[in-house]
Coordinates of C-alpha atoms in Angstrom, one line a residue:
N261 CA 4.3 67.2 -51.0
Y262 CA 7.3 69.0 -50.3
A263 CA 9.3 68.4 -53.3
A264 CA 5.8 68.7 -55.9
S265 CA 6.2 72.8 -53.6
W266 CA 9.7 73.0 -55.0
A267 CA 8.9 71.8 -58.2
R268 CA 6.5 74.8 -59.0
Q269 CA 9.0 76.8 -57.4
L270 CA 11.9 75.7 -59.7
L271 CA 9.6 75.6 -62.6
F272 CA 7.4 78.4 -62.4
S273 CA 10.1 81.0 -60.9
R274 CA 13.9 79.5 -61.7
H275 CA 12.9 78.1 -65.2
R276 CA 14.4 74.3 -64.0
L277 CA 14.0 71.4 -64.1
T278 CA 16.2 70.7 -60.8
G279 CA 18.2 72.7 -58.5
W280 CA 19.0 73.5 -55.6
V281 CA 16.7 74.0 -52.6
P282 CA 17.2 74.5 -49.0
G283 CA 16.2 71.9 -46.4
N284 CA 17.6 68.4 -45.2
Y285 CA 21.6 68.3 -45.0
T286 CA 22.0 72.3 -45.4
G287 CA 20.0 72.2 -49.1
F288 CA 20.1 69.7 -51.7
P289 CA 20.1 69.2 -55.6
L290 CA 16.4 68.3 -55.4
F291 CA 15.2 66.0 -58.7
Q292 CA 19.1 65.6 -60.3
M293 CA 19.3 62.3 -58.2
Y294 CA 15.6 61.9 -58.6
F295 CA 13.0 61.3 -61.4
P296 CA 11.9 64.1 -62.0
L297 CA 8.3 63.5 -64.4
P298 CA 5.7 63.0 -61.5
F299 CA 6.4 66.5 -59.6
A300 CA 6.3 68.3 -63.2
L301 CA 3.4 66.8 -64.0
I302 CA 2.2 67.7 -60.4
A303 CA 3.3 71.0 -60.4
A304 CA 1.9 71.7 -64.7
L305 CA -1.7 70.1 -62.7
S306 CA -1.4 72.5 -60.2
L307 CA -2.0 75.5 -62.5
A308 CA -5.4 74.3 -63.2
L309 CA -6.4 72.7 -59.7
D310 CA -5.3 73.1 -56.3
P311 CA -1.8 72.1 -55.5
N312 CA -2.7 69.1 -53.0
V313 CA -5.7 67.9 -55.2
A314 CA -2.7 67.7 -58.5
F315 CA -0.4 66.2 -56.0
K316 CA -3.0 63.7 -54.7
L317 CA -4.1 62.7 -58.3
V318 CA -0.8 62.3 -59.8
T319 CA 0.7 59.7 -57.2
V320 CA -2.6 57.4 -58.1
L321 CA -2.1 58.1 -62.0
G322 CA -0.1 54.2 -62.3
L323 CA -2.9 52.7 -60.3
A324 CA -5.5 53.7 -62.4
T325 CA -3.7 53.5 -65.5
L326 CA -2.7 50.1 -65.8
P327 CA -5.8 47.9 -66.4
L328 CA -6.0 50.1 -69.4
A329 CA -1.9 49.8 -70.0
A330 CA -2.0 45.9 -70.1
Y331 CA -5.6 45.7 -72.2
H332 CA -3.7 47.4 -74.7
V333 CA -0.2 45.5 -74.6
L334 CA -2.6 42.1 -74.8
V335 CA -4.3 43.8 -77.8
R336 CA -1.2 44.8 -79.1
A337 CA -0.1 41.2 -79.1
R338 CA -3.4 39.3 -80.8
T339 CA -4.8 37.6 -77.7
P340 CA -7.6 35.8 -78.7
Y341 CA -10.8 37.6 -76.9
P342 CA -11.6 37.7 -73.9
G343 CA -7.6 37.6 -73.1
P344 CA -7.3 41.9 -73.0
A345 CA -9.8 41.7 -70.7
L346 CA -9.0 39.3 -68.7
G347 CA -5.5 40.4 -68.2
A348 CA -6.7 43.8 -67.4
S349 CA -8.8 42.2 -64.9
L350 CA -5.8 40.2 -63.3
V351 CA -4.1 43.2 -62.8
L352 CA -6.3 44.0 -59.5
L353 CA -4.9 41.1 -57.8
F354 CA -1.1 42.7 -58.1
L355 CA -2.7 46.0 -57.5
F356 CA -4.4 44.6 -54.3
Q357 CA -1.3 41.9 -52.9
D358 CA 0.2 43.4 -49.7
A359 CA 3.0 41.4 -49.5
N360 CA 5.4 44.5 -50.0
S361 CA 4.8 48.2 -49.0
M362 CA 8.0 48.8 -50.6
W363 CA 9.5 47.8 -54.0
G364 CA 6.6 49.7 -55.4
G365 CA 3.4 49.2 -58.2
N366 CA 1.0 47.8 -55.6
L367 CA -1.5 49.8 -53.9
A368 CA 0.5 50.0 -50.4
S369 CA 3.7 50.9 -52.0
T370 CA 1.9 53.7 -54.0
L371 CA 0.6 55.0 -50.8
A372 CA 3.8 54.6 -49.1
G373 CA 5.3 56.8 -51.0
E374 CA 6.4 55.1 -54.3
F375 CA 4.4 56.8 -57.2
S376 CA 6.7 57.4 -59.4
Y377 CA 7.2 53.7 -59.9
S378 CA 3.4 52.8 -60.1
I379 CA 3.6 55.6 -63.0
S380 CA 6.7 54.3 -64.3
L381 CA 4.9 50.8 -65.0
P382 CA 1.9 51.6 -67.4
I383 CA 4.2 53.5 -69.0
A384 CA 6.6 50.6 -69.4
L385 CA 3.4 48.3 -70.4
V386 CA 2.6 50.8 -73.2
Y387 CA 5.8 50.1 -74.4
L388 CA 6.3 46.2 -74.7
G389 CA 3.2 47.0 -77.1
M390 CA 4.6 48.6 -79.3
L391 CA 8.3 46.8 -79.0
A392 CA 7.5 44.3 -82.0
G393 CA 6.2 47.2 -84.1
A394 CA 9.5 49.2 -83.1
L395 CA 11.4 46.1 -84.5
R396 CA 9.9 46.5 -88.0
S397 CA 9.4 50.2 -88.6
W398 CA 11.7 53.0 -88.0
R399 CA 8.6 55.5 -87.3
V400 CA 7.4 52.7 -84.3
A401 CA 11.0 52.9 -83.0
V402 CA 11.8 56.7 -82.6
I403 CA 8.0 57.5 -81.1
A404 CA 9.3 54.3 -78.8
A405 CA 12.5 56.4 -78.1
G406 CA 10.4 59.5 -77.1
L407 CA 8.3 57.0 -74.6
V408 CA 11.2 55.1 -73.2
G409 CA 12.5 58.7 -72.3
V410 CA 9.5 59.7 -70.7
L411 CA 9.9 56.3 -68.7
A412 CA 13.2 57.1 -67.5
L413 CA 12.1 60.6 -66.2
T414 CA 9.7 58.3 -63.9
H415 CA 11.7 55.4 -63.2
A416 CA 15.2 53.6 -63.5
Y417 CA 14.2 50.0 -62.6
T418 CA 11.5 49.7 -65.2
V419 CA 13.8 51.1 -67.5
L420 CA 15.9 48.1 -67.1
W421 CA 13.2 45.6 -66.9
V422 CA 11.7 47.0 -70.6
A423 CA 15.8 46.9 -71.8
C424 CA 15.6 43.3 -70.7
A425 CA 12.9 42.7 -72.8
S426 CA 13.3 44.3 -75.7
A427 CA 16.6 42.0 -75.7
F428 CA 15.1 38.6 -75.0
L429 CA 12.3 39.7 -78.5
L430 CA 15.1 40.2 -80.5
T431 CA 16.6 37.1 -79.7
L432 CA 13.3 35.6 -80.4
R433 CA 13.0 37.4 -83.7
G434 CA 16.3 37.0 -85.0
P435 CA 19.0 39.6 -84.2
S436 CA 19.5 40.8 -87.6
V437 CA 20.9 44.2 -88.7
P438 CA 18.0 46.2 -88.8
R439 CA 16.5 44.8 -85.7
L440 CA 19.5 45.3 -84.1
A441 CA 19.6 49.1 -85.9
R442 CA 16.1 50.1 -84.3
L443 CA 16.5 48.8 -81.2
A444 CA 19.9 51.0 -81.1
I445 CA 18.0 54.0 -82.2
V446 CA 15.2 53.3 -79.6
F447 CA 17.5 53.3 -76.5
G448 CA 20.1 55.6 -78.1
G449 CA 17.4 58.0 -79.0
A450 CA 16.1 57.8 -74.9
A451 CA 19.0 58.3 -73.8
A452 CA 19.8 61.7 -75.6
L453 CA 16.3 62.7 -75.1
C454 CA 16.9 62.8 -71.1
A455 CA 20.4 63.3 -71.4
F456 CA 20.2 66.5 -69.9
W457 CA 19.3 65.1 -66.4
L458 CA 20.9 61.6 -66.8
L459 CA 24.3 63.1 -67.3
P460 CA 24.9 65.4 -64.8
L461 CA 23.5 62.2 -61.9
V462 CA 26.2 60.3 -63.4
W463 CA 28.5 62.7 -63.0
Y464 CA 27.5 64.1 -60.0
A465 CA 26.9 59.7 -58.6
P466 CA 30.0 60.0 -56.6
W467 CA 29.1 62.7 -54.5
T468 CA 26.1 61.1 -53.0
T469 CA 25.2 59.3 -50.3
A470 CA 26.1 55.8 -50.2
Y471 CA 23.3 53.7 -50.2
R472 CA 24.3 50.1 -49.0
H473 CA 21.3 48.5 -47.3
L474 CA 20.8 45.1 -47.2
W475 CA 17.4 44.0 -47.6
V476 CA 16.7 40.3 -46.7

């Protein structure tokens, strides 16, 4: 909630997506080292709704749309009826499983604060639904690049996931020059779209606190 309130300040008072804010460590570069898009959505929605209501709606956005995204990707994969509906329904088993409250995606993790990750999952599934088309069509590849750019501003782990899935499908279809070129457009275009945030993140990474926790 603190970060969301500062997102409003940055966007509407300073017209920036990232910036230095007071607080921990006598100030820190908010959203330069974390994913800004969910907080920008909260800020935008707060123009029409109470900020706390906007915060709550955005934090559950991934949970509410994940079954729809699962339905979409199975329809695009031409899964026979009733496969898409069954797939969307089975997503509930994932959402309600309580084996973790840290790694994101399920209800417990989202309510513990990992809502950026849960928002990124349906975006990733929509991209996977477009992937076969992106390998065939330049137009779809350009649209997919925009989607991966949005995904990168939401969470990095799901970008790694869709990159691995893309390489796997490319291997299955045969890595021809046109397919390789379209996949380069997808990820190169996505990197260009989020470069305003990604390049400073990489540049300032040596100045960040080391994250060396050992998770068992």
